[in-house]
């Protein structure tokens, strides 16, 4: 289980159905059959959550938009692990 480094919260919360839209959940299910997985969920204060997905090889990442589409060119900065 991976935890967020700054707050100790889980990178993937257990209540996904409560924080993701129905369209995001449907897309996540479809993407998993193509080797994609939910990498983490950013939860910025007073803003919408940002679900980040990655391909099984870790080379490609994307952001699941509220309408369920995957944004392959997200304006997101990732930390090195």
Short mmCIF file of N, CA and C in Angstrom, two decimals:
data_model
loop_
_atom_site.label_atom_id
_atom_site.label_comp_id
_atom_site.label_asym_id
_atom_site.label_seq_id
_atom_site.Cartn_x
_atom_site.Cartn_y
_atom_site.Cartn_z
N UNK A 1 0.85 -1.17 0.00
CA UNK A 1 0.00 0.00 0.00
C UNK A 1 0.89 1.24 0.00
N UNK A 2 0.61 2.19 -0.90
CA UNK A 2 1.40 3.40 -1.01
C UNK A 2 0.68 4.53 -0.30
N UNK A 3 1.46 5.32 0.43
CA UNK A 3 0.91 6.47 1.14
C UNK A 3 1.45 7.75 0.56
N UNK A 4 0.66 8.81 0.62
CA UNK A 4 1.09 10.13 0.20
C UNK A 4 2.17 10.57 1.17
N UNK A 5 3.27 11.08 0.64
CA UNK A 5 4.45 11.35 1.47
C UNK A 5 4.26 12.48 2.47
N UNK A 6 3.48 13.49 2.12
CA UNK A 6 3.37 14.65 3.00
C UNK A 6 2.35 14.49 4.12
N UNK A 7 1.26 13.80 3.87
CA UNK A 7 0.20 13.74 4.88
C UNK A 7 -0.02 12.37 5.47
N UNK A 8 0.58 11.34 4.89
CA UNK A 8 0.36 9.99 5.38
C UNK A 8 -0.93 9.37 4.90
N UNK A 9 -1.66 10.04 3.98
CA UNK A 9 -2.88 9.48 3.43
C UNK A 9 -2.53 8.48 2.34
N UNK A 10 -3.44 7.56 2.10
CA UNK A 10 -3.23 6.58 1.04
C UNK A 10 -3.26 7.26 -0.33
N UNK A 11 -2.39 6.83 -1.23
CA UNK A 11 -2.34 7.40 -2.58
C UNK A 11 -3.63 7.13 -3.34
N UNK A 12 -4.23 5.98 -3.09
CA UNK A 12 -5.51 5.63 -3.69
C UNK A 12 -6.50 5.42 -2.55
N UNK A 13 -7.41 6.37 -2.34
CA UNK A 13 -8.35 6.26 -1.23
C UNK A 13 -9.32 5.10 -1.42
N UNK A 14 -9.85 4.61 -0.33
CA UNK A 14 -10.77 3.49 -0.36
C UNK A 14 -12.17 3.86 -0.81
N UNK A 15 -12.48 5.13 -0.86
CA UNK A 15 -13.84 5.57 -1.20
C UNK A 15 -13.92 6.14 -2.62
N UNK A 16 -13.36 5.45 -3.58
CA UNK A 16 -13.31 5.95 -4.96
C UNK A 16 -14.69 6.27 -5.52
N UNK A 17 -15.68 5.46 -5.20
CA UNK A 17 -17.03 5.69 -5.73
C UNK A 17 -17.61 7.01 -5.22
N UNK A 18 -17.10 7.50 -4.11
CA UNK A 18 -17.60 8.75 -3.56
C UNK A 18 -16.88 9.97 -4.14
N UNK A 19 -15.65 9.79 -4.60
CA UNK A 19 -14.89 10.96 -5.06
C UNK A 19 -14.71 11.04 -6.57
N UNK A 20 -14.90 9.93 -7.28
CA UNK A 20 -14.81 9.95 -8.74
C UNK A 20 -16.21 9.99 -9.33
N UNK A 21 -16.31 10.58 -10.52
CA UNK A 21 -17.60 10.61 -11.20
C UNK A 21 -17.92 9.21 -11.74
N UNK A 22 -19.17 9.00 -12.06
CA UNK A 22 -19.57 7.71 -12.62
C UNK A 22 -18.83 7.45 -13.93
N UNK A 23 -18.66 8.50 -14.74
CA UNK A 23 -17.95 8.35 -16.01
C UNK A 23 -16.47 8.01 -15.79
N UNK A 24 -15.85 8.59 -14.77
CA UNK A 24 -14.46 8.26 -14.45
C UNK A 24 -14.35 6.80 -14.01
N UNK A 25 -15.30 6.34 -13.21
CA UNK A 25 -15.28 4.95 -12.75
C UNK A 25 -15.45 3.99 -13.93
N UNK A 26 -16.34 4.32 -14.86
CA UNK A 26 -16.54 3.47 -16.03
C UNK A 26 -15.27 3.43 -16.88
N UNK A 27 -14.65 4.57 -17.08
CA UNK A 27 -13.41 4.63 -17.87
C UNK A 27 -12.30 3.85 -17.20
N UNK A 28 -12.20 3.98 -15.89
CA UNK A 28 -11.17 3.26 -15.15
C UNK A 28 -11.32 1.76 -15.33
N UNK A 29 -12.54 1.28 -15.29
CA UNK A 29 -12.81 -0.15 -15.51
C UNK A 29 -12.41 -0.58 -16.92
N UNK A 30 -12.74 0.24 -17.92
CA UNK A 30 -12.38 -0.08 -19.30
C UNK A 30 -10.86 -0.04 -19.50
N UNK A 31 -10.21 0.99 -18.95
CA UNK A 31 -8.76 1.13 -19.11
C UNK A 31 -7.99 -0.03 -18.50
N UNK A 32 -8.53 -0.60 -17.43
CA UNK A 32 -7.82 -1.69 -16.76
C UNK A 32 -7.67 -2.90 -17.69
N UNK A 33 -8.60 -3.09 -18.60
CA UNK A 33 -8.49 -4.21 -19.54
C UNK A 33 -7.42 -3.97 -20.60
N UNK A 34 -6.93 -2.72 -20.69
CA UNK A 34 -5.86 -2.39 -21.63
C UNK A 34 -4.52 -2.17 -20.91
N UNK A 35 -4.43 -2.61 -19.67
CA UNK A 35 -3.17 -2.53 -18.95
C UNK A 35 -2.92 -1.23 -18.21
N UNK A 36 -3.96 -0.44 -18.00
CA UNK A 36 -3.84 0.81 -17.25
C UNK A 36 -4.33 0.58 -15.83
N UNK A 37 -3.80 1.38 -14.90
CA UNK A 37 -4.21 1.29 -13.50
C UNK A 37 -4.26 2.68 -12.89
N UNK A 38 -5.04 2.81 -11.85
CA UNK A 38 -5.07 4.06 -11.10
C UNK A 38 -3.77 4.17 -10.34
N UNK A 39 -3.02 5.23 -10.57
CA UNK A 39 -1.71 5.42 -9.96
C UNK A 39 -1.86 6.12 -8.61
N UNK A 40 -2.58 7.23 -8.61
CA UNK A 40 -2.88 7.94 -7.37
C UNK A 40 -3.99 8.95 -7.64
N UNK A 41 -4.51 9.52 -6.57
CA UNK A 41 -5.54 10.55 -6.69
C UNK A 41 -5.05 11.78 -5.92
N UNK A 42 -4.88 12.87 -6.64
CA UNK A 42 -4.54 14.13 -5.97
C UNK A 42 -5.83 14.75 -5.47
N UNK A 43 -5.75 15.26 -4.25
CA UNK A 43 -6.93 15.87 -3.63
C UNK A 43 -6.59 17.26 -3.14
N UNK A 44 -6.41 18.22 -4.07
CA UNK A 44 -6.07 19.58 -3.65
C UNK A 44 -7.24 20.23 -2.92
N UNK A 45 -6.91 21.06 -1.95
CA UNK A 45 -7.95 21.75 -1.18
C UNK A 45 -8.78 22.65 -2.08
N UNK A 46 -10.08 22.58 -1.89
CA UNK A 46 -11.05 23.44 -2.57
C UNK A 46 -11.03 23.30 -4.09
N UNK A 47 -10.55 22.17 -4.59
CA UNK A 47 -10.53 21.91 -6.03
C UNK A 47 -11.01 20.49 -6.28
N UNK A 48 -11.29 20.21 -7.54
CA UNK A 48 -11.71 18.86 -7.92
C UNK A 48 -10.55 17.89 -7.74
N UNK A 49 -10.86 16.63 -7.46
CA UNK A 49 -9.82 15.62 -7.35
C UNK A 49 -9.23 15.37 -8.73
N UNK A 50 -7.98 14.89 -8.76
CA UNK A 50 -7.28 14.62 -10.02
C UNK A 50 -6.83 13.15 -10.00
N UNK A 51 -7.60 12.26 -10.64
CA UNK A 51 -7.19 10.86 -10.70
C UNK A 51 -6.14 10.67 -11.80
N UNK A 52 -4.99 10.13 -11.42
CA UNK A 52 -3.89 9.92 -12.35
C UNK A 52 -3.76 8.42 -12.60
N UNK A 53 -3.74 8.06 -13.89
CA UNK A 53 -3.61 6.67 -14.29
C UNK A 53 -2.26 6.49 -14.99
N UNK A 54 -1.78 5.24 -14.98
CA UNK A 54 -0.54 4.95 -15.71
C UNK A 54 -0.67 3.59 -16.38
N UNK A 55 0.09 3.46 -17.46
CA UNK A 55 0.14 2.19 -18.16
C UNK A 55 0.99 1.23 -17.36
N UNK A 56 0.74 -0.05 -17.50
CA UNK A 56 1.42 -1.08 -16.69
C UNK A 56 2.94 -0.98 -16.76
N UNK A 57 3.49 -0.49 -17.87
CA UNK A 57 4.94 -0.38 -17.99
C UNK A 57 5.48 0.89 -17.33
N UNK A 58 4.59 1.77 -16.88
CA UNK A 58 5.01 2.98 -16.19
C UNK A 58 5.50 4.09 -17.10
N UNK A 59 5.46 3.88 -18.41
CA UNK A 59 5.98 4.88 -19.34
C UNK A 59 4.98 6.00 -19.58
N UNK A 60 3.72 5.67 -19.73
CA UNK A 60 2.70 6.67 -20.01
C UNK A 60 1.83 6.93 -18.79
N UNK A 61 1.48 8.20 -18.60
CA UNK A 61 0.52 8.57 -17.57
C UNK A 61 -0.55 9.44 -18.20
N UNK A 62 -1.65 9.54 -17.51
CA UNK A 62 -2.73 10.39 -17.97
C UNK A 62 -3.61 10.78 -16.79
N UNK A 63 -4.45 11.75 -17.02
CA UNK A 63 -5.40 12.20 -16.01
C UNK A 63 -6.80 11.88 -16.50
N UNK A 64 -7.60 11.27 -15.65
CA UNK A 64 -8.99 11.01 -15.99
C UNK A 64 -9.80 12.27 -15.75
N UNK A 65 -10.33 12.83 -16.83
CA UNK A 65 -11.15 14.03 -16.72
C UNK A 65 -12.52 13.68 -16.16
N UNK A 66 -13.27 14.68 -15.74
CA UNK A 66 -14.58 14.45 -15.12
C UNK A 66 -15.55 13.74 -16.06
N UNK A 67 -15.37 13.95 -17.38
CA UNK A 67 -16.26 13.31 -18.35
C UNK A 67 -15.81 11.90 -18.73
N UNK A 68 -14.74 11.40 -18.08
CA UNK A 68 -14.27 10.05 -18.31
C UNK A 68 -13.18 9.92 -19.35
N UNK A 69 -12.90 10.98 -20.08
CA UNK A 69 -11.83 10.93 -21.07
C UNK A 69 -10.47 10.98 -20.39
N UNK A 70 -9.49 10.36 -21.02
CA UNK A 70 -8.14 10.38 -20.47
C UNK A 70 -7.34 11.47 -21.18
N UNK A 71 -6.74 12.33 -20.40
CA UNK A 71 -5.90 13.41 -20.91
C UNK A 71 -4.46 12.91 -20.89
N UNK A 72 -3.92 12.64 -22.07
CA UNK A 72 -2.57 12.08 -22.17
C UNK A 72 -1.48 13.15 -22.10
N UNK A 73 -1.87 14.41 -22.09
CA UNK A 73 -0.91 15.51 -21.97
C UNK A 73 -1.31 16.41 -20.81
N UNK A 74 -1.36 15.83 -19.62
CA UNK A 74 -1.82 16.63 -18.48
C UNK A 74 -0.77 17.65 -18.05
N UNK A 75 -1.25 18.74 -17.52
CA UNK A 75 -0.35 19.76 -16.96
C UNK A 75 -0.18 19.44 -15.49
N UNK A 76 0.58 18.39 -15.22
CA UNK A 76 0.77 17.91 -13.86
C UNK A 76 2.25 17.62 -13.66
N UNK A 77 2.73 17.96 -12.50
CA UNK A 77 4.14 17.72 -12.17
C UNK A 77 4.21 16.56 -11.19
N UNK A 78 5.04 15.57 -11.51
CA UNK A 78 5.20 14.40 -10.64
C UNK A 78 6.55 14.45 -9.94
N UNK A 79 6.56 13.99 -8.71
CA UNK A 79 7.81 13.88 -7.97
C UNK A 79 8.54 12.62 -8.42
N UNK A 80 9.83 12.65 -8.30
CA UNK A 80 10.62 11.44 -8.53
C UNK A 80 10.51 10.59 -7.27
N UNK A 81 10.40 9.26 -7.44
CA UNK A 81 10.31 8.38 -6.28
C UNK A 81 11.58 7.59 -6.12
#
